[in-house]
Coordinates of C-alpha atoms in Angstrom, one line a residue:
M537 CA 7.4 32.4 10.9
S538 CA 10.6 30.8 11.0
A539 CA 11.2 27.4 9.0
S540 CA 11.2 25.3 12.2
N541 CA 8.0 26.7 12.9
R542 CA 6.1 25.5 10.0
S543 CA 3.0 23.4 10.8
S544 CA 3.5 19.8 11.9
R545 CA 2.1 18.2 9.0
T546 CA 4.2 20.2 6.5
R547 CA 7.2 19.2 8.5
Q548 CA 6.0 15.6 8.5
R549 CA 5.3 15.7 4.6
A550 CA 9.1 17.2 4.4
W551 CA 10.6 14.4 6.5
R552 CA 8.5 11.8 4.8
R553 CA 9.7 12.8 1.4
S554 CA 13.5 12.9 2.5
L555 CA 13.3 9.6 4.1
V556 CA 11.7 8.1 1.0
A557 CA 14.4 9.7 -0.9
L558 CA 17.0 8.1 0.9
A559 CA 15.3 4.9 0.7
I560 CA 15.2 5.0 -3.0
C561 CA 18.7 6.5 -3.1
A562 CA 19.5 3.1 -1.1
I563 CA 17.5 0.7 -3.1
G564 CA 17.4 2.0 -6.6
T565 CA 20.4 0.4 -8.4
V566 CA 20.2 -1.0 -11.9
G567 CA 22.6 -3.1 -13.6
A568 CA 26.3 -2.1 -12.3
G569 CA 25.2 0.2 -9.7
T570 CA 24.0 3.3 -11.9
P571 CA 21.8 5.3 -9.4
V572 CA 18.1 5.6 -9.9
D573 CA 16.8 9.2 -10.3
A574 CA 15.8 9.8 -6.6
A575 CA 13.0 11.9 -7.9
L576 CA 10.9 8.7 -8.8
A577 CA 8.0 8.0 -6.9
A578 CA 8.6 4.9 -4.4
E579 CA 5.5 3.1 -5.5
K580 CA 6.8 3.3 -9.2
M581 CA 10.2 1.7 -8.0
R582 CA 10.7 -2.0 -8.5
P583 CA 14.2 -2.6 -6.6
V584 CA 15.7 -6.0 -6.9
V585 CA 16.2 -7.6 -3.5
E586 CA 18.7 -10.2 -3.3
D587 CA 19.0 -10.7 0.3
P588 CA 15.8 -11.6 2.0
H589 CA 16.7 -10.1 5.2
Y590 CA 17.0 -6.9 3.6
G591 CA 13.5 -7.2 1.9
D592 CA 12.2 -7.7 5.3
S593 CA 13.7 -4.5 6.6
L594 CA 12.3 -2.7 3.4
F595 CA 8.7 -4.2 4.1
H596 CA 8.7 -2.8 7.5
F597 CA 9.6 0.5 6.1
Y598 CA 7.3 0.8 3.7
Q599 CA 4.6 -0.3 6.2
E600 CA 5.8 2.7 8.1
H601 CA 7.0 0.4 11.1
Y602 CA 10.3 2.4 11.3
F603 CA 11.5 0.9 14.8
S604 CA 11.1 -2.7 13.5
S605 CA 12.6 -1.7 10.2
V606 CA 15.7 -0.2 11.9
T607 CA 16.2 -3.0 14.5
S608 CA 15.6 -5.8 12.0
L609 CA 18.4 -4.2 9.8
M610 CA 20.8 -3.8 12.2
V611 CA 20.4 -7.1 13.5
S612 CA 20.8 -8.4 9.9
Q613 CA 23.9 -6.4 9.5
H614 CA 25.2 -7.8 12.7
F615 CA 25.0 -11.3 11.5
N616 CA 26.3 -10.3 8.1
R617 CA 22.8 -11.4 6.1
V618 CA 22.8 -8.3 3.7
A619 CA 26.1 -8.7 2.3
K620 CA 24.9 -8.0 -1.0
H621 CA 23.3 -4.7 -0.1
V622 CA 26.0 -3.4 2.2
D623 CA 25.9 0.5 1.2
E624 CA 22.3 0.4 0.4
A625 CA 21.7 -0.9 4.1
E626 CA 23.8 1.8 5.4
V627 CA 21.9 4.6 3.6
L628 CA 18.5 3.1 4.8
R629 CA 19.9 2.7 8.4
G630 CA 21.3 6.4 8.3
G631 CA 17.8 7.7 7.1
L632 CA 15.9 5.7 9.7
L633 CA 18.1 7.0 12.4
L634 CA 17.7 10.4 11.1
S635 CA 13.9 10.1 11.4
Y636 CA 14.4 9.5 15.1
G637 CA 16.6 12.8 15.3
L638 CA 19.8 10.9 15.7
H639 CA 21.6 13.1 13.5
R640 CA 25.3 12.6 14.6
E641 CA 24.9 8.8 13.8
A642 CA 23.1 9.2 10.8
G643 CA 25.9 11.9 9.7
Q644 CA 28.7 9.5 10.5
I645 CA 27.0 7.0 8.3
F646 CA 26.7 9.4 5.4
A647 CA 30.2 10.6 5.7
Q648 CA 31.6 7.3 5.7
L649 CA 29.7 6.3 2.3
I650 CA 31.0 9.4 0.8
E651 CA 34.5 8.3 1.8
K652 CA 34.1 5.2 0.2
S653 CA 34.1 7.1 -3.2
A654 CA 30.6 6.3 -4.1
P655 CA 29.2 7.7 -7.6
P656 CA 28.8 11.6 -8.0
A657 CA 25.0 11.4 -7.7
V658 CA 25.2 9.4 -4.6
Q659 CA 27.9 11.8 -3.0
D660 CA 25.6 15.0 -4.0
R661 CA 22.7 13.3 -2.3
A662 CA 24.8 12.4 0.8
W663 CA 26.3 15.9 1.1
F664 CA 22.9 17.4 0.8
Y665 CA 21.4 15.2 3.5
L666 CA 24.3 16.1 5.5
A667 CA 23.5 19.8 5.1
K668 CA 20.0 19.2 5.9
I669 CA 20.9 17.2 9.0
R670 CA 23.3 19.9 10.3
Y671 CA 20.8 22.7 9.6
Q672 CA 18.1 21.4 11.2
R673 CA 20.1 20.8 14.5
G674 CA 21.4 24.3 14.3
F675 CA 24.9 23.7 12.9
L676 CA 25.0 26.3 10.5
V677 CA 28.9 26.2 9.8
Q678 CA 29.0 22.8 9.1
A679 CA 25.7 22.8 7.2
N680 CA 27.2 25.5 4.9
E681 CA 30.5 23.4 4.5
A682 CA 28.4 20.4 3.3
L683 CA 26.1 22.2 1.0
E684 CA 28.9 23.8 -0.8
K685 CA 30.3 20.3 -1.8
V686 CA 26.9 19.5 -3.3
G687 CA 27.8 19.3 -7.2
K688 CA 25.3 19.4 -10.2
N689 CA 24.0 15.9 -9.9
L690 CA 20.9 16.2 -7.9
P691 CA 17.5 15.4 -9.3
I692 CA 14.8 18.2 -9.9
D693 CA 12.8 18.1 -6.4
L694 CA 16.2 17.9 -4.5
E695 CA 17.8 20.9 -6.5
E696 CA 14.9 23.0 -5.4
E697 CA 15.2 21.7 -1.8
R698 CA 18.9 22.7 -1.9
V699 CA 18.1 26.3 -3.1
L700 CA 15.4 26.3 -0.3
L701 CA 18.0 25.3 2.2
H702 CA 20.7 27.5 1.1
A703 CA 18.3 30.6 1.2
N704 CA 17.2 29.5 4.9
L705 CA 21.2 29.3 5.8
L706 CA 21.6 32.7 4.7
M707 CA 18.6 34.2 6.3
A708 CA 19.8 32.3 9.6
Q709 CA 23.1 34.4 9.3
E710 CA 21.1 37.4 8.4
A711 CA 22.3 37.8 4.8
Y712 CA 18.9 38.6 3.7
A713 CA 20.0 40.2 0.2
E714 CA 21.6 37.2 -0.8
A715 CA 18.8 35.1 0.3
A716 CA 16.6 36.8 -1.7
K717 CA 18.9 36.5 -4.8
V718 CA 18.9 32.7 -4.1
L719 CA 15.2 32.7 -3.7
A720 CA 14.8 34.5 -7.2
S721 CA 16.2 31.2 -9.0
L722 CA 13.0 29.2 -7.8
P723 CA 9.7 29.6 -9.8
K724 CA 7.1 32.0 -8.4
N725 CA 4.6 29.3 -8.0
H726 CA 6.8 26.8 -5.9
S727 CA 4.9 25.9 -2.7
A728 CA 7.9 25.6 -0.4
S729 CA 9.4 28.9 -1.8
Q730 CA 6.4 30.6 -0.3
Y731 CA 7.6 29.9 3.0
V732 CA 10.8 30.9 2.6
R733 CA 9.5 34.3 0.9
Y734 CA 7.2 34.7 4.0
N735 CA 10.3 34.1 6.4
L736 CA 12.4 36.6 4.5
G737 CA 9.7 39.3 4.5
V738 CA 9.4 39.0 7.9
A739 CA 13.3 39.1 8.4
L740 CA 13.7 41.9 6.3
I741 CA 11.2 44.3 8.2
K742 CA 12.7 43.4 11.4
A743 CA 16.2 44.3 9.8
G744 CA 14.8 47.4 8.8
E745 CA 14.3 47.0 5.0
V746 CA 10.6 47.6 5.5
E747 CA 10.3 48.2 1.6
D748 CA 11.8 45.0 0.6
G749 CA 10.4 43.0 3.3
T750 CA 6.6 44.4 2.4
S751 CA 7.2 43.3 -1.4
M752 CA 8.0 39.8 -0.2
L753 CA 5.3 39.6 2.1
E754 CA 2.7 41.2 -0.5
Q755 CA 3.6 38.2 -3.1
V756 CA 2.7 35.8 -0.5
G757 CA -0.4 37.8 0.6
R758 CA -1.9 38.3 -2.8
G759 CA -1.2 34.8 -3.9
R760 CA -4.0 32.3 -4.9
G761 CA -4.2 29.6 -2.2
T762 CA -4.6 26.3 -3.9
D763 CA -5.0 24.4 -0.7
E764 CA -5.5 25.0 3.1
E765 CA -1.8 25.2 3.8
S766 CA -1.1 27.6 1.3
R767 CA -4.5 29.6 2.3
S768 CA -2.9 29.6 5.9
L769 CA 0.2 31.0 4.8
R770 CA -1.6 33.7 3.0
D771 CA -3.4 34.7 5.9
R772 CA -0.4 34.9 7.9
A773 CA 1.5 37.1 5.7
N774 CA -1.4 39.5 5.5
V775 CA -1.5 39.5 9.2
A776 CA 1.9 40.5 9.3
L777 CA 1.6 43.3 6.5
G778 CA -1.3 44.6 8.6
F779 CA 0.5 45.0 11.9
A780 CA 3.8 46.1 10.2
A781 CA 1.6 49.0 8.6
L782 CA 0.0 49.8 11.9
Q783 CA 3.5 50.0 13.7
Q784 CA 4.4 52.7 10.9
Q785 CA 1.2 54.5 11.4
R786 CA -0.6 53.5 8.1
P787 CA -4.2 52.3 9.3
D788 CA -5.7 52.5 5.7
V789 CA -2.7 50.1 4.3
A790 CA -3.3 47.9 7.3
K791 CA -6.9 47.9 6.7
I792 CA -6.2 46.6 3.2
A793 CA -4.1 44.0 4.2
L794 CA -6.6 42.5 7.3
E795 CA -9.4 42.5 5.1
R796 CA -7.9 39.8 3.0
V797 CA -7.7 37.4 6.0
R798 CA -10.5 34.9 6.1
L799 CA -13.1 35.1 9.2
T800 CA -13.0 31.4 9.5
S801 CA -9.0 30.9 9.7
M802 CA -7.0 30.4 12.7
L803 CA -5.5 34.2 12.4
A804 CA -9.0 35.6 12.2
N805 CA -8.9 36.9 15.7
K806 CA -5.6 38.7 15.3
A807 CA -6.9 40.4 12.3
L808 CA -10.1 41.5 14.0
L809 CA -7.9 43.1 16.6
G810 CA -5.6 44.7 14.2
F811 CA -8.4 46.0 12.1
G812 CA -10.2 47.6 15.3
W813 CA -7.1 49.1 16.0
A814 CA -6.6 50.5 12.6
D815 CA -10.0 52.2 12.8
A816 CA -9.1 53.5 16.3
E817 CA -5.9 54.7 14.8
A818 CA -7.8 56.4 12.2
K819 CA -10.0 58.2 15.0
N820 CA -13.1 56.0 14.2
P821 CA -13.7 54.3 17.5
R822 CA -17.4 53.6 16.6
R823 CA -16.2 51.4 13.6
A824 CA -13.5 49.8 15.7
L825 CA -16.0 48.4 17.9
V826 CA -17.7 46.4 15.2
A827 CA -14.5 44.4 14.9
W828 CA -13.7 44.5 18.7
N829 CA -17.3 43.2 19.7
E830 CA -17.1 40.5 17.3
L831 CA -13.8 39.6 18.7
A832 CA -14.8 40.0 22.3
G833 CA -17.7 37.4 22.1
R834 CA -15.1 34.6 21.1
S835 CA -13.5 32.0 23.1
S836 CA -11.2 33.7 25.9
S837 CA -8.1 31.3 25.4
E838 CA -6.5 33.6 22.8
A839 CA -4.7 36.7 23.7
A840 CA -6.4 38.7 21.0
V841 CA -9.8 38.0 22.6
L842 CA -8.7 39.3 25.9
E843 CA -7.3 42.3 24.7
A844 CA -10.5 43.0 22.8
K845 CA -12.4 43.0 26.2
L846 CA -10.0 45.9 27.1
A847 CA -10.3 47.7 23.6
V848 CA -14.3 47.7 23.8
P849 CA -14.3 49.8 26.8
Y850 CA -11.6 51.8 25.6
A851 CA -13.7 52.7 22.5
Y852 CA -16.6 53.4 24.6
T853 CA -14.3 56.0 26.6
E854 CA -13.1 57.7 23.4
L855 CA -16.8 58.1 22.4
G856 CA -17.5 59.5 25.7
A857 CA -19.9 56.6 27.0
Y858 CA -18.3 56.5 30.6
G859 CA -20.8 54.3 32.0
Q860 CA -20.6 51.7 29.2
A861 CA -16.8 51.9 29.4
L862 CA -16.9 51.3 33.3
D863 CA -19.2 48.2 32.7
G864 CA -16.9 47.0 30.2
F865 CA -13.8 47.3 32.2
N866 CA -15.5 45.5 35.3
T867 CA -16.9 42.9 33.0
A868 CA -13.3 42.3 31.6
L869 CA -11.9 42.2 35.0
D870 CA -14.5 39.4 36.1
K871 CA -13.5 37.7 32.9
F872 CA -10.0 37.9 33.7
D873 CA -10.2 36.5 37.2
A874 CA -12.4 33.5 35.8
E875 CA -9.8 33.1 33.3
S876 CA -6.9 33.0 35.8
K877 CA -8.9 30.5 37.9
A878 CA -9.3 28.6 34.8
L879 CA -5.7 28.5 34.0
D880 CA -4.8 27.5 37.6
E881 CA -7.1 24.4 37.2
S882 CA -5.4 23.6 33.8
I883 CA -2.0 24.0 35.4
A884 CA -3.0 21.8 38.2
A885 CA -4.2 19.0 35.8
I886 CA -1.2 19.2 33.6
R887 CA 1.3 18.7 36.6
S888 CA -0.9 15.7 37.8
G889 CA 0.0 14.1 34.8
A890 CA -3.5 13.9 32.9
L891 CA -2.0 15.9 29.9
L892 CA 0.2 13.6 29.0
T893 CA -1.6 10.6 30.0
G894 CA -4.6 11.8 27.9
L895 CA -2.5 12.6 24.9
L896 CA -1.1 9.1 24.8
D897 CA -4.4 7.5 25.2
A898 CA -6.2 9.6 23.0
N899 CA -3.6 9.0 20.0
P900 CA -2.3 5.4 20.3
G901 CA 0.7 4.8 17.9
E902 CA 2.1 1.3 17.1
E903 CA 5.9 2.6 16.9
M904 CA 7.7 5.6 17.9
G905 CA 9.2 8.1 15.3
W906 CA 8.9 11.5 13.9
F907 CA 6.2 11.0 11.6
W908 CA 3.4 10.3 14.3
N909 CA 1.5 13.4 15.4
I910 CA -1.5 14.4 17.8
R911 CA -4.9 14.3 16.3
T912 CA -7.2 14.1 19.3
L913 CA -7.1 16.3 22.3
P914 CA -7.6 14.6 25.6
E915 CA -10.2 15.3 28.2
M916 CA -9.1 18.3 30.2
P917 CA -10.9 21.2 32.6
H918 CA -10.4 23.6 29.8
S919 CA -9.0 22.0 26.9
D920 CA -9.4 25.4 24.9
H921 CA -6.1 26.2 26.9
L922 CA -4.0 23.4 25.0
A923 CA -4.1 25.1 21.5
Q924 CA -1.2 27.5 22.4
V925 CA 0.9 24.7 24.0
L926 CA 0.4 22.1 21.2
A927 CA 1.5 24.7 18.7
Q928 CA 4.9 25.0 20.2
H929 CA 7.3 23.2 18.4
E930 CA 9.7 22.6 21.4
F931 CA 6.6 21.1 22.9
Q932 CA 5.7 18.8 20.1
E933 CA 9.4 17.4 20.1
S934 CA 9.6 17.1 23.6
F935 CA 6.3 15.0 23.9
K936 CA 7.6 12.8 21.1
N937 CA 10.7 11.9 23.2
Y938 CA 8.5 11.3 26.1
R939 CA 6.4 9.0 24.0
D940 CA 9.3 7.4 22.4
L941 CA 10.5 6.7 26.1
N942 CA 7.2 5.2 27.1
F943 CA 7.6 3.0 24.0
L944 CA 11.1 2.0 24.9
G945 CA 9.8 1.1 28.4
R946 CA 7.1 -1.2 26.9
N947 CA 9.4 -2.8 24.6
L948 CA 12.0 -3.7 27.2
Q949 CA 9.4 -5.0 29.3
T950 CA 8.1 -7.1 26.6
W951 CA 11.6 -8.5 25.8
L952 CA 12.0 -9.4 29.4
D953 CA 8.9 -11.1 29.6
K954 CA 10.1 -13.1 26.3
L955 CA 13.5 -13.9 27.9
V956 CA 11.4 -15.7 30.7
T957 CA 9.8 -17.7 27.9
F958 CA 13.2 -18.4 26.2
E959 CA 14.4 -19.8 29.8
D960 CA 11.5 -22.2 29.8
M961 CA 12.4 -23.2 26.3
L962 CA 15.9 -23.8 27.3
A963 CA 14.8 -25.9 30.3
N964 CA 12.5 -27.9 28.2
R965 CA 15.7 -28.6 26.1
R966 CA 17.8 -29.4 28.6
K967 CA 15.2 -32.0 29.9
A968 CA 14.8 -33.5 26.6
Y969 CA 18.5 -33.9 26.1
A970 CA 18.8 -35.6 29.5
Q971 CA 15.8 -38.1 28.8
R972 CA 17.0 -39.0 25.3
L973 CA 20.8 -39.4 25.9
P974 CA 20.8 -42.6 27.8
R975 CA 18.6 -44.4 24.7
I976 CA 20.8 -43.0 22.0
L977 CA 24.1 -43.9 24.1
E978 CA 22.7 -47.7 24.5
A979 CA 21.8 -47.9 20.7
A980 CA 25.3 -46.4 20.2
R981 CA 26.9 -49.1 22.0
S982 CA 24.8 -51.9 20.6
Q983 CA 26.1 -50.7 17.3
T984 CA 30.1 -50.6 18.2
G985 CA 30.1 -54.0 19.8
Q986 CA 30.6 -57.3 17.9
T987 CA 27.8 -56.8 15.3
G988 CA 28.5 -52.9 15.4
L989 CA 30.5 -50.9 13.0
G990 CA 33.7 -52.9 13.8
A991 CA 32.3 -56.0 12.6
L992 CA 30.5 -54.6 9.8
Q993 CA 34.0 -53.2 8.8
K994 CA 35.6 -56.5 9.0
R995 CA 32.6 -58.2 6.8
R996 CA 33.2 -55.1 4.4
D997 CA 36.9 -56.1 4.0
T998 CA 36.3 -59.7 3.5
L999 CA 33.9 -58.8 0.9
A1000 CA 36.3 -56.4 -0.7
Q1001 CA 38.8 -59.4 -0.7
D1002 CA 36.4 -61.7 -2.2
L1003 CA 35.4 -59.2 -5.0
A1004 CA 39.2 -58.6 -5.8
R1005 CA 39.9 -62.1 -6.0
A1006 CA 36.8 -63.0 -8.3
E1007 CA 37.7 -60.0 -10.3
T1008 CA 41.4 -61.2 -10.7
Q1009 CA 40.7 -64.8 -11.2
L1010 CA 37.6 -64.0 -13.3
D1011 CA 35.7 -66.2 -11.0
A1012 CA 32.0 -66.0 -12.4
T1013 CA 30.6 -68.5 -10.0
A1014 CA 31.5 -65.8 -7.5
F1015 CA 28.5 -64.0 -8.4
A1016 CA 25.8 -66.9 -8.7
D1017 CA 22.5 -66.0 -7.5
T1018 CA 20.8 -68.5 -4.9
K1019 CA 19.2 -70.6 -7.8
Q1020 CA 22.4 -70.7 -9.8
A1021 CA 24.5 -71.8 -6.5
D1022 CA 21.9 -74.6 -5.9
M1023 CA 22.5 -75.8 -9.6
L1024 CA 26.2 -75.7 -9.0
T1025 CA 25.9 -77.6 -6.1
R1026 CA 23.6 -80.2 -7.8
I1027 CA 25.9 -80.4 -10.7
A1028 CA 28.8 -81.5 -8.5
S1029 CA 26.8 -83.9 -6.5
A1030 CA 25.9 -85.4 -9.8
R1031 CA 29.4 -85.5 -11.3
E1032 CA 30.5 -87.3 -7.9
T1033 CA 28.0 -89.9 -8.5
L1034 CA 28.8 -90.5 -12.0
K1035 CA 32.2 -90.8 -11.0
R1036 CA 31.7 -93.5 -8.5
N1037 CA 29.7 -95.3 -11.3
A1038 CA 31.9 -94.9 -14.2
A1039 CA 31.7 -98.6 -15.3
D1040 CA 28.0 -98.4 -15.8
P1041 CA 27.5 -98.2 -19.6
T1042 CA 24.0 -97.1 -19.4
L1043 CA 24.9 -93.8 -17.6
S1044 CA 26.9 -92.4 -20.6
E1045 CA 23.9 -90.6 -21.9
A1046 CA 23.5 -89.0 -18.3
A1047 CA 26.9 -87.9 -18.2
E1048 CA 26.4 -86.1 -21.5
Q1049 CA 23.2 -84.3 -20.3
L1050 CA 25.1 -83.2 -17.4
R1051 CA 27.8 -81.9 -19.5
R1052 CA 25.6 -80.0 -21.5
V1053 CA 23.7 -78.5 -18.5
A1054 CA 27.0 -77.5 -16.7
G1055 CA 28.1 -75.8 -20.0
A1056 CA 25.1 -74.0 -20.1
L1057 CA 25.2 -72.8 -16.6
T1058 CA 28.9 -71.8 -17.1
W1059 CA 28.0 -69.9 -20.4
Q1060 CA 25.4 -67.9 -18.4
L1061 CA 27.5 -67.0 -15.4
S1062 CA 30.3 -65.7 -18.0
Q1063 CA 27.6 -63.7 -19.6
D1064 CA 26.4 -62.1 -16.4
F1065 CA 30.0 -61.6 -15.0
P1066 CA 30.7 -57.8 -16.2
T1067 CA 27.3 -56.7 -14.9
R1068 CA 27.3 -58.5 -11.6
L1069 CA 30.8 -57.3 -11.2
W1070 CA 29.9 -53.6 -11.5
E1071 CA 26.8 -54.0 -9.2
A1072 CA 29.0 -55.5 -6.6
K1073 CA 31.5 -52.7 -6.8
K1074 CA 28.5 -50.2 -6.5
A1075 CA 27.2 -51.9 -3.6
L1076 CA 30.6 -51.8 -1.8
T1077 CA 30.9 -48.3 -2.5
A1078 CA 27.3 -47.6 -1.2
A1079 CA 28.5 -49.6 1.9
D1080 CA 31.7 -47.5 2.3
S1081 CA 29.5 -44.4 2.2
G1082 CA 27.0 -46.0 5.0
L1083 CA 30.2 -46.9 7.1
A1084 CA 31.6 -43.3 6.7
E1085 CA 28.3 -41.8 7.7
A1086 CA 27.6 -44.2 10.6
R1087 CA 31.3 -43.3 11.7
E1088 CA 30.5 -39.5 11.4
R1089 CA 27.3 -39.9 13.5
E1090 CA 29.3 -41.8 16.1
A1091 CA 31.7 -38.7 16.1
A1092 CA 28.9 -36.2 16.3
L1093 CA 27.4 -38.0 19.2
S1094 CA 30.9 -38.1 20.9
R1095 CA 31.0 -34.4 20.3
A1096 CA 27.7 -33.6 21.2
Q1097 CA 28.0 -35.1 24.8
V1098 CA 30.7 -32.3 25.2
E1099 CA 29.3 -29.6 23.1
E1100 CA 25.5 -29.7 23.8
P1101 CA 25.8 -28.9 27.4
A1102 CA 28.4 -26.3 26.7
R1103 CA 25.7 -24.8 24.4
F1104 CA 23.0 -25.0 26.7
N1105 CA 25.2 -23.2 29.4
A1106 CA 26.1 -20.6 26.5
F1107 CA 22.4 -19.9 26.0
D1108 CA 22.1 -19.8 29.7
K1109 CA 24.7 -17.0 30.1
R1110 CA 23.4 -15.1 27.1
I1111 CA 19.8 -15.0 28.2
A1112 CA 21.0 -14.2 31.9
D1113 CA 23.4 -11.4 30.3
L1114 CA 20.5 -9.8 28.2
A1115 CA 18.1 -10.2 31.1
A1116 CA 20.5 -8.3 33.2
R1117 CA 21.3 -5.6 30.8
I1118 CA 17.4 -5.1 30.3
R1119 CA 16.7 -5.0 34.1
A1120 CA 19.6 -2.3 34.2
L1121 CA 17.9 -0.4 31.3
I1122 CA 14.2 -0.5 32.6
P1123 CA 15.0 1.8 35.6
R1124 CA 17.2 4.1 33.4
V1125 CA 14.6 4.6 30.9
A1126 CA 12.1 5.2 33.5
A1127 CA 14.0 7.8 35.0
L1128 CA 14.4 9.6 31.9
R1129 CA 11.0 9.1 31.3
G1130 CA 10.0 10.8 34.4
E1131 CA 12.5 13.6 33.8
Q1132 CA 10.9 13.9 30.2
Q1133 CA 7.5 14.2 31.8
I1134 CA 8.5 16.7 34.2
H1135 CA 10.3 19.0 31.4
V1136 CA 7.2 18.3 28.9
Q1137 CA 4.9 19.2 31.9
E1138 CA 7.0 22.4 32.8
L1139 CA 7.0 23.5 28.9
A1140 CA 3.0 23.3 29.1
V1141 CA 2.8 25.1 32.3
A1142 CA 5.2 27.6 31.3
E1143 CA 2.7 28.7 28.4
M1144 CA 0.0 28.9 31.2
V1145 CA 2.1 31.0 33.5
R1146 CA 2.8 33.2 30.4
Q1147 CA -1.1 33.5 29.9
K1148 CA -1.7 34.3 33.4
E1149 CA 1.0 37.1 33.4
R1150 CA -0.5 38.5 30.3
L1151 CA -3.8 38.4 32.2
G1152 CA -2.3 40.3 35.0
D1153 CA -0.9 42.8 32.9
Y1154 CA -4.7 43.2 31.2
A1155 CA -6.1 43.5 34.6
T1156 CA -3.7 46.0 35.8
Q1157 CA -4.5 48.1 32.7
A1158 CA -8.3 47.5 33.3
R1159 CA -8.0 48.6 37.0
F1160 CA -5.9 51.6 35.9
A1161 CA -8.7 52.4 33.6
V1162 CA -11.5 51.9 36.2
A1163 CA -9.7 54.1 38.4
Q1164 CA -9.3 57.0 35.7
L1165 CA -13.1 56.8 35.0
H1166 CA -13.6 57.4 38.8
D1167 CA -11.4 60.0 39.0
R1168 CA -12.7 61.9 35.9
A1169 CA -16.5 61.2 37.5
H1170 CA -15.2 62.6 40.9
L1171 CA -13.7 65.6 39.1
A1172 CA -17.0 66.1 37.2
Q1173 CA -18.8 66.0 40.4
E1174 CA -16.6 68.4 42.1
A1175 CA -16.7 70.9 39.2
E1176 CA -20.6 70.5 39.1
H1177 CA -20.7 71.1 43.0
A1178 CA -18.4 74.2 42.4
K1179 CA -20.8 75.5 39.9
Q1180 CA -23.8 75.5 42.3
P1181 CA -24.2 78.7 44.3

């Protein structure tokens, strides 16, 4: 099993860990930019988010809505809404693009961040992720170059992943001895190292270094499985050990390894088949029948079960039970024929689109991305045929691409519908503008007439002149209120009356009283003069502000008569352009979806065809065995007749 053929669950966990580490690397800065250790768990982080739009993208990220996260982030970057998180946003965007398999774009982002002279710890993380991206996509030379630039600033978890990546790169270049030395630095109980040891063991055996490869597999096969994943890997290692021993004609060693495989594991069928062949190799066909009869009674969807249907009559042949052997071969032929017809039905259902439609309906997902996986099988004529198909890494990735294209098609159609809504909103705004403009212009004209801004400005200027004169001449009477002004008028009238009757001696006392009242009023006005002068100046300033605001509104109204229709036209053009782009993209996405559907279906059909070819080989072997039995029986009859007198 190569690294790329790990279980979907394992790959999902690894990529989630990588993407979360990228996010932590992006948001985990303290003070003046000191990187926070990427090994810290995401839920323990308390990042300081200074730009709300960046926080919105992080919210979608932690909700596992990666499409919404990356799209909102890119929009915010376009409008410069994440100015305080420029580098962090780029790292997060690179990680999100990486989760969709856009390794080139993600690689460019990380390379640009490295060129910006980031701190050593950030540079090491970036080089590590670049190496990982390139390795995943098969760019081994470039991955090596990036890995060689990783320093000693990685946290513990990433350092262990770096060792594993280094070992995988060496194995990909068939440098198995060097890979073994690199792996020796990992702890024996490291879960991920067990996968690499298994891969290395298989590779060493294939390279002819059987002893070293067997030793590696023994370490895994004898390990203590702490969970289902490690136990499954242990079973796989023991099956590999067993069949390697069979190829070396060491049946006893093969049985020891195969006995360690659990009967309930996914590899139990292969183990039973190998166990039977080990007994057959040891010239004990009777014991081989025990394992093969158990295996032959299981589902015929696996190659091991089909082979057991041939192995059982073969064992009867070795025991001399030719009648049972003949019945067994004929029964196997009937089973092969029925299975071949079932495969034809499955192929027809797959090509009709039932498989992909059923997978999408049975496994709905909110958004696209690598972290979505198949949990429920669809209704199919023979769903047991799907196990081998769905186990293929290429099928899984191709189906994700098909699902993502479906998501994009729906997303584009949704946005096209939204643009229709935007067109209606724009039409309503145009209508409201057309209805309100005449009323606003009429009100504006009434304000710019004789009683409008011009008249108000003249009144303001007159008041300013009066205020300046009163301040210069210290004229307190200019600020007299209504009551005081009335008193001043009455005093002036009384003085005129006294002046006309100045000869009357009886009015002398009244004149004295008038003098005292006038003095008291003058004194009061003088006392209030500074306060009233300040209040008048304040009121004049407020009037100036009001007039300035009125002029700005008048200018804005003039501009709006020109700019608002232009804005409407700009929005109209933008909506039309976006609608045209979306309408152009929809058929392209539909065409790609159709091509991808054919590609995914043909991948599944190819596996079915391989199973049919395998059935054909088995059927040929069964017919040849039946012919041999008939020939043997015919020769026996001829010999019997020859003995008769």
